[in-house]
mmCIF file of C-alpha atoms in Angstrom:
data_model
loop_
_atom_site.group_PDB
_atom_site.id
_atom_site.type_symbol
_atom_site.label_atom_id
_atom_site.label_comp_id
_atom_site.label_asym_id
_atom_site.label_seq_id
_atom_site.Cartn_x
_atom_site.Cartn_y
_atom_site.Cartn_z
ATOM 1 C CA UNK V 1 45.287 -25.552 -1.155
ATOM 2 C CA UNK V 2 45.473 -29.014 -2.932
ATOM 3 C CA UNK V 3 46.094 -28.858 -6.289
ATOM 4 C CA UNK V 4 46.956 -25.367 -6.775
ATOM 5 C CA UNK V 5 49.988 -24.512 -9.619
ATOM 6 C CA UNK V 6 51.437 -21.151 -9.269
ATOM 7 C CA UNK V 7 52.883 -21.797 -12.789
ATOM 8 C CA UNK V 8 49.594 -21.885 -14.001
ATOM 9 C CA UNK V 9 48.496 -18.500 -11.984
ATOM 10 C CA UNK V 10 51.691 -16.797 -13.827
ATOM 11 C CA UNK V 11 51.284 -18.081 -17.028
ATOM 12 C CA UNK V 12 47.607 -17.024 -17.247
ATOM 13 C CA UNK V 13 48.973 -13.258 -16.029
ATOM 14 C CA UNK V 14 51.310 -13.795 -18.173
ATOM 15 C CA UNK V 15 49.052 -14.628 -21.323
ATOM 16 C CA UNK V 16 47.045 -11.378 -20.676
ATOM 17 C CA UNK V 17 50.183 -9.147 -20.818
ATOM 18 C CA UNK V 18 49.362 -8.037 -17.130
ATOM 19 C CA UNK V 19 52.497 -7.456 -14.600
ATOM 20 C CA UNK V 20 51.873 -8.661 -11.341
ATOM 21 C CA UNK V 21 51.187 -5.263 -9.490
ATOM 22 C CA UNK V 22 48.326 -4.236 -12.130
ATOM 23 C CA UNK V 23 46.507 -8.103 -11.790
ATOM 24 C CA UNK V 24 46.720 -7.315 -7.865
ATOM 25 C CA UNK V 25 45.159 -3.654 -8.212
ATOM 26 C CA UNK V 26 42.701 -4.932 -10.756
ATOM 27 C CA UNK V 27 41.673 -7.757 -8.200
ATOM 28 C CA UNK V 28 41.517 -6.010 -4.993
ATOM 29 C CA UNK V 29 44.967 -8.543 -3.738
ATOM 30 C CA UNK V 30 48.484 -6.542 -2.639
ATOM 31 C CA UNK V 31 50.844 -7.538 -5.097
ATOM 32 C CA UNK V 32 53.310 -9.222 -2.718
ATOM 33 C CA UNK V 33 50.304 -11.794 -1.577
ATOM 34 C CA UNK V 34 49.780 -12.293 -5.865
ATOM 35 C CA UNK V 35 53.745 -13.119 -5.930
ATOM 36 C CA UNK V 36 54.169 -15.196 -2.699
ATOM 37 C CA UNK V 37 51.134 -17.381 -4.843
ATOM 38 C CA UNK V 38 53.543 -17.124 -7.979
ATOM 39 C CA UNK V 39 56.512 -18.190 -6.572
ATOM 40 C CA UNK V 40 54.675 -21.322 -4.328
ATOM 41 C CA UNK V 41 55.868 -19.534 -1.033
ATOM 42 C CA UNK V 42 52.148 -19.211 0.523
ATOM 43 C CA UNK V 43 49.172 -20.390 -0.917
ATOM 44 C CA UNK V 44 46.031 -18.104 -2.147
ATOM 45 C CA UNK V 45 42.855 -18.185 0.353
ATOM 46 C CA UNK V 46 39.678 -19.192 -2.022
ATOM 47 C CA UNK V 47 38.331 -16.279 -2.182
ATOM 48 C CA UNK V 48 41.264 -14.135 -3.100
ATOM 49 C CA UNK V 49 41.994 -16.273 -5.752
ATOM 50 C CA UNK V 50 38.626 -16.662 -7.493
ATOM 51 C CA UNK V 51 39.166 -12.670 -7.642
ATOM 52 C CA UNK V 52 41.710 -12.947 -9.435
ATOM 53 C CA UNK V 53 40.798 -15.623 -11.321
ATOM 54 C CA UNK V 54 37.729 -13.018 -12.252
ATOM 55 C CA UNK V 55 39.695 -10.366 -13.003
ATOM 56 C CA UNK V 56 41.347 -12.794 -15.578
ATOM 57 C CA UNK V 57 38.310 -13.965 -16.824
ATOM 58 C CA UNK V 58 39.266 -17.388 -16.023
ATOM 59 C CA UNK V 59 38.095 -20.127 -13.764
ATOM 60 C CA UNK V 60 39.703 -21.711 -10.846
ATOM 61 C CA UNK V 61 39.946 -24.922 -12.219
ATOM 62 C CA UNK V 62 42.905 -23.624 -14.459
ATOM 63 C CA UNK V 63 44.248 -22.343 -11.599
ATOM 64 C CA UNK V 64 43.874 -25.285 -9.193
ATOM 65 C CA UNK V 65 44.586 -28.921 -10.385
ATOM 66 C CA UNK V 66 42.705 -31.544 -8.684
ATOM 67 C CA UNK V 67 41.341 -34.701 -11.291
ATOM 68 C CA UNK V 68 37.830 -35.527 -10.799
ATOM 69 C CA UNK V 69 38.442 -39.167 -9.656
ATOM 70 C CA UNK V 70 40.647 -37.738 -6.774
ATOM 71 C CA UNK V 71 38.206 -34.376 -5.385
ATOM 72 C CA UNK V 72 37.435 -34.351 -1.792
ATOM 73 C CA UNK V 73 34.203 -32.279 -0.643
ATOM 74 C CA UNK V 74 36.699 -29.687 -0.348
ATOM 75 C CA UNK V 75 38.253 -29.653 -3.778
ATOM 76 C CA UNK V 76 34.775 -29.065 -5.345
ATOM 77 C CA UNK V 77 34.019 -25.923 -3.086
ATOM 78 C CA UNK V 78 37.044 -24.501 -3.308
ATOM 79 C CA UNK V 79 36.521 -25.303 -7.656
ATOM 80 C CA UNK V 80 33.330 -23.209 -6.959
ATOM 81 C CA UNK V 81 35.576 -20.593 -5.100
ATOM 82 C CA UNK V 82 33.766 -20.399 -1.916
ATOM 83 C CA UNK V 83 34.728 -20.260 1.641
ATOM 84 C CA UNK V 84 33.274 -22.716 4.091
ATOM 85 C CA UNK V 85 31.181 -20.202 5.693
ATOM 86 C CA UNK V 86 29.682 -19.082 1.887
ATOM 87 C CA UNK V 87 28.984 -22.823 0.636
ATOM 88 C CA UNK V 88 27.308 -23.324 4.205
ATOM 89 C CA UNK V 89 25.074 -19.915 3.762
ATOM 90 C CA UNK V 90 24.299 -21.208 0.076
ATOM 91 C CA UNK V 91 23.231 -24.984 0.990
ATOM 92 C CA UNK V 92 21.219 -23.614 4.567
ATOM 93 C CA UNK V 93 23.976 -25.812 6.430
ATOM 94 C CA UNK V 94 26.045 -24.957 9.465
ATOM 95 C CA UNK V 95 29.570 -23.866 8.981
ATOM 96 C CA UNK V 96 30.656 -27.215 11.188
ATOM 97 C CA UNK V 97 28.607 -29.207 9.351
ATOM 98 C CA UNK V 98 30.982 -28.328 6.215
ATOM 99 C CA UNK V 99 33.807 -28.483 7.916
ATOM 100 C CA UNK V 100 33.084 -31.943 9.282
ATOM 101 C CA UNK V 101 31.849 -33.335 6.178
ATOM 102 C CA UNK V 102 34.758 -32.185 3.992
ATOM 103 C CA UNK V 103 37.338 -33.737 6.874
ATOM 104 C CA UNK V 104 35.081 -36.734 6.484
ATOM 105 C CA UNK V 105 34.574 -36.420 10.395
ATOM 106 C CA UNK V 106 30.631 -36.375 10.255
ATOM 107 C CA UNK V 107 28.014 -38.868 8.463
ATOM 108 C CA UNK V 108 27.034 -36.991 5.248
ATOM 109 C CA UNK V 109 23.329 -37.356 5.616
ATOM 110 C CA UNK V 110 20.915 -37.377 2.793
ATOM 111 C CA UNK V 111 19.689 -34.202 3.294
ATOM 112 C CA UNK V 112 23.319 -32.652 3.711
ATOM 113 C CA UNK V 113 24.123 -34.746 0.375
ATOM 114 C CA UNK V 114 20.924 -33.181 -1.555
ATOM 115 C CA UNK V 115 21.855 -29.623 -0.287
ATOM 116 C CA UNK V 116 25.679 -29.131 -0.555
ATOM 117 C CA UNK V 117 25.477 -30.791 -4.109
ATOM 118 C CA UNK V 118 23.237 -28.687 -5.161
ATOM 119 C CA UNK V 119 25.034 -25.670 -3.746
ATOM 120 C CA UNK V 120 28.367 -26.929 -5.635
ATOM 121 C CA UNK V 121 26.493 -27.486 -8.748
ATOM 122 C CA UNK V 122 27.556 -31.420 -8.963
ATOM 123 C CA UNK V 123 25.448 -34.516 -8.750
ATOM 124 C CA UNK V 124 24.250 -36.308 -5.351
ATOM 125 C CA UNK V 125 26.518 -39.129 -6.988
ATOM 126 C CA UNK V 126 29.880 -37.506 -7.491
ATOM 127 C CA UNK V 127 29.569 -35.414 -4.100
ATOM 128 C CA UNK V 128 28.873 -38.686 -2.265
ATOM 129 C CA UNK V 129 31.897 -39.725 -4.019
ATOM 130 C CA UNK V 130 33.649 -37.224 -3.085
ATOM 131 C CA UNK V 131 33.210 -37.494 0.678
ATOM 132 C CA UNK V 132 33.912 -41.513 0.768
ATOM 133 C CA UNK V 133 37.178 -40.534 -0.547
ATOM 134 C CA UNK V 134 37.781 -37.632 2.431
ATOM 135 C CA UNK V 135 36.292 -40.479 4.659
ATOM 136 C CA UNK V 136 38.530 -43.238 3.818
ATOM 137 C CA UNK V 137 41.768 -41.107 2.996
ATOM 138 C CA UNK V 138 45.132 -42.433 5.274
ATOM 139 C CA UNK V 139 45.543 -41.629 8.648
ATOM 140 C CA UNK V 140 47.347 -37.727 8.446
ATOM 141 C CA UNK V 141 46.413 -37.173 4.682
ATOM 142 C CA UNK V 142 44.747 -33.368 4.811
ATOM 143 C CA UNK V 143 41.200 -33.335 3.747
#
């Protein structure tokens, strides 16, 4: 997940006097997935993480680091903490179509701009943004 900083995750558990088997329980994660985060080993599946994020009363965007001018489609739905199939249910949008517009693989169409914006809760402007910079990343820079 770009821009996610298991420092951050630990220091927020941390800062609410919660050891790591208690955060898990309270979140619904096994406490070996919450320390394989921690310690950078595996990275946290969106929705996993925006439970614990919940359960910490915080928002992912502590969690995961990504500066505005640098968010891919991607960035801002995992910021929102959903899984491609959610943000696709939420905007009336096919599952591909998500997929293939946050790999910058598909034309983002109006209507696709209007209704995944919307869904993410950012502007036509910045999602449009957004998906020039997935479309016009390097050759073998991840999406």
């Amino acid at each position: 997940m770009r821009g996610f900083d298991p420092s951050r995750l630990k220091a927020l558990r941390e800062r609410f006097g919660l050891s790591r088997p208690e955060l898990a329980r309270v979140a619904g994660i096994g406490h070996a997935t919450l320390y394989q985060w921690e310690t950078g080993a595996t990275s946290p599946q969106v929705d996993l993480l925006k439970r614990v994020a919940d359960a910490l009363g915080a928002a992912i965007s502590d969690i995961v680091i990504v500066p505005e001018a640098e968010r891919l489609p991607g960035d801002w739905r995992v910021l929102a903490g959903l899984l491609q199939p959610q943000l696709g249910k939420l905007a009336e949008v096919s599952t591909t179509t998500v997929a293939q517009v946050e790999r910058g693989q598909a034309a983002l169409t109006d209507d696709n701009a209007r209704k995944l914006s919307a869904a993410l809760g950012v502007s036509e402007s910045v999602y449009r943004a957004a998906y020039e910079r997935a479309r016009n990343r390097p050759a073998g820079t991840p999406a």
